[in-house]
C-alpha atoms as a printed R data frame, in Angstrom:
    type eleno elety resid chain resno       x       y       z
1   ATOM     1    CA   MET     A     1 -13.457 -13.925  11.995
2   ATOM     2    CA   SER     A     2 -10.410 -13.258   9.756
3   ATOM     3    CA   VAL     A     3  -9.224  -9.938   8.060
4   ATOM     4    CA   TRP     A     4  -7.161  -9.135   5.404
5   ATOM     5    CA   PRO     A     5  -5.904  -6.021   3.681
6   ATOM     6    CA   ALA     A     6  -6.967  -5.630   0.032
7   ATOM     7    CA   TRP     A     7  -5.657  -2.352  -1.021
8   ATOM     8    CA   GLU     A     8  -4.705   1.042   0.089
9   ATOM     9    CA   VAL     A     9  -4.605   4.634  -1.280
10  ATOM    10    CA   ARG     A    10  -2.660   7.476   0.194
11  ATOM    11    CA   GLU     A    11  -3.162  11.218  -0.524
12  ATOM    12    CA   ASP     A    12  -0.391  13.576  -0.660
13  ATOM    13    CA   GLY     A    13  -0.725  16.889   1.287
14  ATOM    14    CA   ALA     A    14   0.185  20.105   0.072
15  ATOM    15    CA   ASP     A    15   3.890  19.783   2.104
16  ATOM    16    CA   GLY     A    16   4.226  16.509   0.571
17  ATOM    17    CA   ASP     A    17   3.340  14.740   3.883
18  ATOM    18    CA   ASP     A    18   0.351  11.913   3.500
19  ATOM    19    CA   ALA     A    19  -2.837  13.989   4.128
20  ATOM    20    CA   GLY     A    20  -4.717  10.694   4.598
21  ATOM    21    CA   VAL     A    21  -4.826   6.922   4.147
22  ATOM    22    CA   THR     A    22  -8.049   4.894   2.726
23  ATOM    23    CA   SER     A    23  -7.539   1.256   3.013
24  ATOM    24    CA   TRP     A    24  -9.952  -1.600   1.802
25  ATOM    25    CA   TRP     A    25  -9.939  -4.823   4.069
26  ATOM    26    CA   GLY     A    26 -11.494  -8.106   3.085
27  ATOM    27    CA   VAL     A    27 -13.568  -9.578   6.042
28  ATOM    28    CA   ARG     A    28 -15.016 -13.070   6.574
29  ATOM    29    CA   LEU     A    29 -17.116 -13.854   9.362
30  ATOM    30    CA   ALA     A    30 -17.766 -17.877   9.728
31  ATOM    31    CA   PHE     A    31 -20.464 -19.163  12.000
32  ATOM    32    CA   PRO     A    32 -20.708 -22.590  13.645
33  ATOM    33    CA   ASP     A    33 -23.691 -23.618  11.741
34  ATOM    34    CA   GLY     A    34 -22.045 -22.892   8.774
35  ATOM    35    CA   ALA     A    35 -23.228 -19.554   7.510
36  ATOM    36    CA   GLN     A    36 -20.822 -17.424   6.106
37  ATOM    37    CA   VAL     A    37 -20.508 -13.602   5.771
38  ATOM    38    CA   ASP     A    38 -17.825 -11.983   3.303
39  ATOM    39    CA   LEU     A    39 -17.479  -8.232   3.109
40  ATOM    40    CA   LEU     A    40 -15.354  -5.523   1.649
41  ATOM    41    CA   ALA     A    41 -14.706  -2.882   4.509
42  ATOM    42    CA   VAL     A    42 -13.195   0.831   3.738
43  ATOM    43    CA   VAL     A    43 -11.254   2.412   6.584
44  ATOM    44    CA   SER     A    44 -10.250   5.660   6.760
45  ATOM    45    CA   ASP     A    45  -9.784   8.552   9.320
46  ATOM    46    CA   ALA     A    46 -13.766   9.130   9.542
47  ATOM    47    CA   GLY     A    47 -13.987   5.616  10.631
48  ATOM    48    CA   VAL     A    48 -15.284   2.125   8.940
49  ATOM    49    CA   CYS     A    49 -17.875   1.599   6.328
50  ATOM    50    CA   ILE     A    50 -19.086  -1.454   4.573
51  ATOM    51    CA   GLU     A    51 -18.589  -1.165   1.035
52  ATOM    52    CA   ASP     A    52 -19.739  -4.930  -0.272
53  ATOM    53    CA   VAL     A    53 -21.589  -7.373   1.321
54  ATOM    54    CA   ARG     A    54 -21.951 -11.417   0.516
55  ATOM    55    CA   ALA     A    55 -23.509 -13.803   2.650
56  ATOM    56    CA   GLN     A    56 -24.684 -17.228   2.619
57  ATOM    57    CA   PRO     A    57 -27.687 -17.765   3.642
58  ATOM    58    CA   ALA     A    58 -28.672 -14.481   2.842
59  ATOM    59    CA   LEU     A    59 -28.682 -11.891   5.795
60  ATOM    60    CA   SER     A    60 -32.216 -10.787   6.970
61  ATOM    61    CA   LEU     A    61 -32.649  -6.926   7.387
62  ATOM    62    CA   ASP     A    62 -32.281  -6.613  11.014
63  ATOM    63    CA   ASP     A    63 -28.662  -8.478  10.684
64  ATOM    64    CA   LEU     A    64 -27.788  -6.177   7.792
65  ATOM    65    CA   ALA     A    65 -28.672  -3.247  10.044
66  ATOM    66    CA   VAL     A    66 -26.258  -4.666  12.733
67  ATOM    67    CA   LEU     A    67 -23.384  -5.947  10.590
68  ATOM    68    CA   ALA     A    68 -21.155  -2.846  10.923
69  ATOM    69    CA   GLU     A    69 -21.459  -3.101  14.428
70  ATOM    70    CA   TRP     A    70 -20.369  -6.948  14.576
71  ATOM    71    CA   VAL     A    71 -17.297  -6.045  12.570
72  ATOM    72    CA   GLU     A    72 -16.447  -2.142  13.554
73  ATOM    73    CA   GLY     A    73 -14.524  -2.840  16.793
74  ATOM    74    CA   PRO     A    74 -12.355  -5.972  15.624
75  ATOM    75    CA   LEU     A    75 -11.678  -4.409  12.225
76  ATOM    76    CA   SER     A    76 -10.780  -1.005  13.883
77  ATOM    77    CA   GLU     A    77  -8.418  -2.794  16.111
78  ATOM    78    CA   VAL     A    78  -6.444  -4.656  13.257
79  ATOM    79    CA   CYS     A    79  -6.296  -1.407  11.476
80  ATOM    80    CA   GLY     A    80  -5.201   1.068  14.026
81  ATOM    81    CA   VAL     A    81  -8.440   3.262  13.832
82  ATOM    82    CA   GLU     A    82 -10.763   4.364  16.648
83  ATOM    83    CA   PRO     A    83 -14.384   3.358  16.055
84  ATOM    84    CA   ALA     A    84 -17.091   5.504  14.911
85  ATOM    85    CA   GLY     A    85 -19.048   4.633  17.772
86  ATOM    86    CA   GLU     A    86 -17.632   7.343  20.331
87  ATOM    87    CA   PRO     A    87 -19.972   9.606  22.253
88  ATOM    88    CA   GLY     A    88 -21.304  12.123  19.615
89  ATOM    89    CA   ALA     A    89 -20.530  10.161  16.681
90  ATOM    90    CA   SER     A    90 -23.747   9.137  14.403
91  ATOM    91    CA   ARG     A    91 -23.906   5.674  13.078
92  ATOM    92    CA   HIS     A    92 -26.310   6.408  10.534
93  ATOM    93    CA   ALA     A    93 -25.465   7.306   6.993
94  ATOM    94    CA   ARG     A    94 -28.877   9.491   6.788
95  ATOM    95    CA   PRO     A    95 -28.075  12.915   7.353
96  ATOM    96    CA   ALA     A    96 -29.802  14.671  10.133
97  ATOM    97    CA   TRP     A    97 -33.200  16.010   9.108
98  ATOM    98    CA   PRO     A    98 -35.218  18.061  11.500
99  ATOM    99    CA   ARG     A    99 -38.628  17.070  12.518
100 ATOM   100    CA   GLY     A   100 -42.059  18.836  12.314
101 ATOM   101    CA   ILE     A   101 -42.608  22.178  10.909
102 ATOM   102    CA   ALA     A   102 -39.053  22.886  10.296
103 ATOM   103    CA   GLY     A   103 -38.568  19.598   8.631
104 ATOM   104    CA   GLN     A   104 -41.703  20.051   6.328
105 ATOM   105    CA   TRP     A   105 -40.301  23.430   5.102
106 ATOM   106    CA   LEU     A   106 -37.194  22.209   4.126
107 ATOM   107    CA   VAL     A   107 -39.128  19.293   2.264
108 ATOM   108    CA   ALA     A   108 -41.080  21.898   0.573
109 ATOM   109    CA   ARG     A   109 -38.020  23.723  -0.422
110 ATOM   110    CA   GLU     A   110 -36.462  20.993  -1.723
111 ATOM   111    CA   TYR     A   111 -39.600  19.951  -3.935
112 ATOM   112    CA   ARG     A   112 -40.048  23.334  -5.335
113 ATOM   113    CA   ALA     A   113 -36.178  23.375  -6.222
114 ATOM   114    CA   ALA     A   114 -36.331  20.222  -7.870
115 ATOM   115    CA   GLN     A   115 -39.405  21.138  -9.894
116 ATOM   116    CA   GLU     A   116 -37.682  24.515 -11.077
117 ATOM   117    CA   GLU     A   117 -34.761  22.556 -12.200
118 ATOM   118    CA   GLY     A   118 -36.991  20.196 -13.904
119 ATOM   119    CA   VAL     A   119 -35.855  16.887 -12.024
120 ATOM   120    CA   ASP     A   120 -38.022  14.608 -10.195
121 ATOM   121    CA   PRO     A   121 -39.226  16.245  -7.118
122 ATOM   122    CA   VAL     A   122 -39.573  13.071  -4.808
123 ATOM   123    CA   LEU     A   123 -36.030  11.818  -6.086
124 ATOM   124    CA   ALA     A   124 -34.696  15.140  -4.794
125 ATOM   125    CA   VAL     A   125 -36.390  14.848  -1.335
126 ATOM   126    CA   MET     A   126 -35.109  11.351  -1.109
127 ATOM   127    CA   GLY     A   127 -31.405  12.589  -1.601
128 ATOM   128    CA   ALA     A   128 -31.999  15.246   0.827
129 ATOM   129    CA   THR     A   129 -33.576  13.488   3.568
130 ATOM   130    CA   GLY     A   130 -31.890  10.262   2.863
131 ATOM   131    CA   HIS     A   131 -35.342   8.440   3.234
132 ATOM   132    CA   SER     A   132 -37.068   5.720   1.375
133 ATOM   133    CA   ARG     A   133 -39.360   6.865  -1.758
134 ATOM   134    CA   ARG     A   134 -42.450   5.889   0.457
135 ATOM   135    CA   ARG     A   135 -41.170   8.028   3.761
136 ATOM   136    CA   SER     A   136 -40.214  10.866   1.429
137 ATOM   137    CA   LEU     A   137 -44.006  10.541  -0.150
138 ATOM   138    CA   SER     A   138 -45.323  10.736   3.457
139 ATOM   139    CA   LEU     A   139 -42.985  13.914   4.111
140 ATOM   140    CA   ILE     A   140 -44.344  15.599   0.910
141 ATOM   141    CA   ALA     A   141 -47.915  14.671   1.865
142 ATOM   142    CA   GLN     A   142 -47.220  16.408   5.451
143 ATOM   143    CA   ALA     A   143 -45.621  19.735   3.570
144 ATOM   144    CA   ARG     A   144 -49.013  19.549   1.611
145 ATOM   145    CA   ASP     A   145 -51.120  19.240   4.684
146 ATOM   146    CA   THR     A   146 -49.457  22.109   6.364
147 ATOM   147    CA   GLY     A   147 -49.712  24.432   3.344
148 ATOM   148    CA   PHE     A   148 -45.794  24.436   2.169
149 ATOM   149    CA   LEU     A   149 -47.090  22.955  -1.012
150 ATOM   150    CA   THR     A   150 -50.008  23.389  -3.108
151 ATOM   151    CA   ALA     A   151 -52.806  20.568  -3.245
152 ATOM   152    CA   ARG     A   152 -51.689  17.632  -6.027
153 ATOM   153    CA   HIS     A   153 -55.186  17.936  -7.330
154 ATOM   154    CA   ALA     A   154 -57.859  20.260  -7.281
155 ATOM   155    CA   ARG     A   155 -60.573  19.396  -5.015
156 ATOM   156    CA   ARG     A   156 -64.313  19.960  -5.977
């Protein structure tokens, strides 16, 4: 694995001190079979995030899911930040969403609010939950089944 700095942004605090530094790093993973992964990683006080990935041959979804774990430790050492994998830290970009009745009630609330604002309610639920369209539709259906949303079609 090779790592090189791409650029850095410093934010000034109110008293003139550096309030935070965000830096972008180029990373190349080269494998013995000739496969190669190039990525652009963002390192900040919050940890390491991957912004762009190019792989030859293309990565499977499983490999893409663990890509951050492959580079987080070595990249954190090079950049001098703590890995986000400390106890209690979440690796998922998806916000925490309650399960069961509480989650269904929140889905219904997001759905109705989007309808009142005149925007796509499914997209609103997707944005709130961080789930795919298919999973969001499933959550909406569960909220309907529970009675938090009216039936989509009148039944005869």
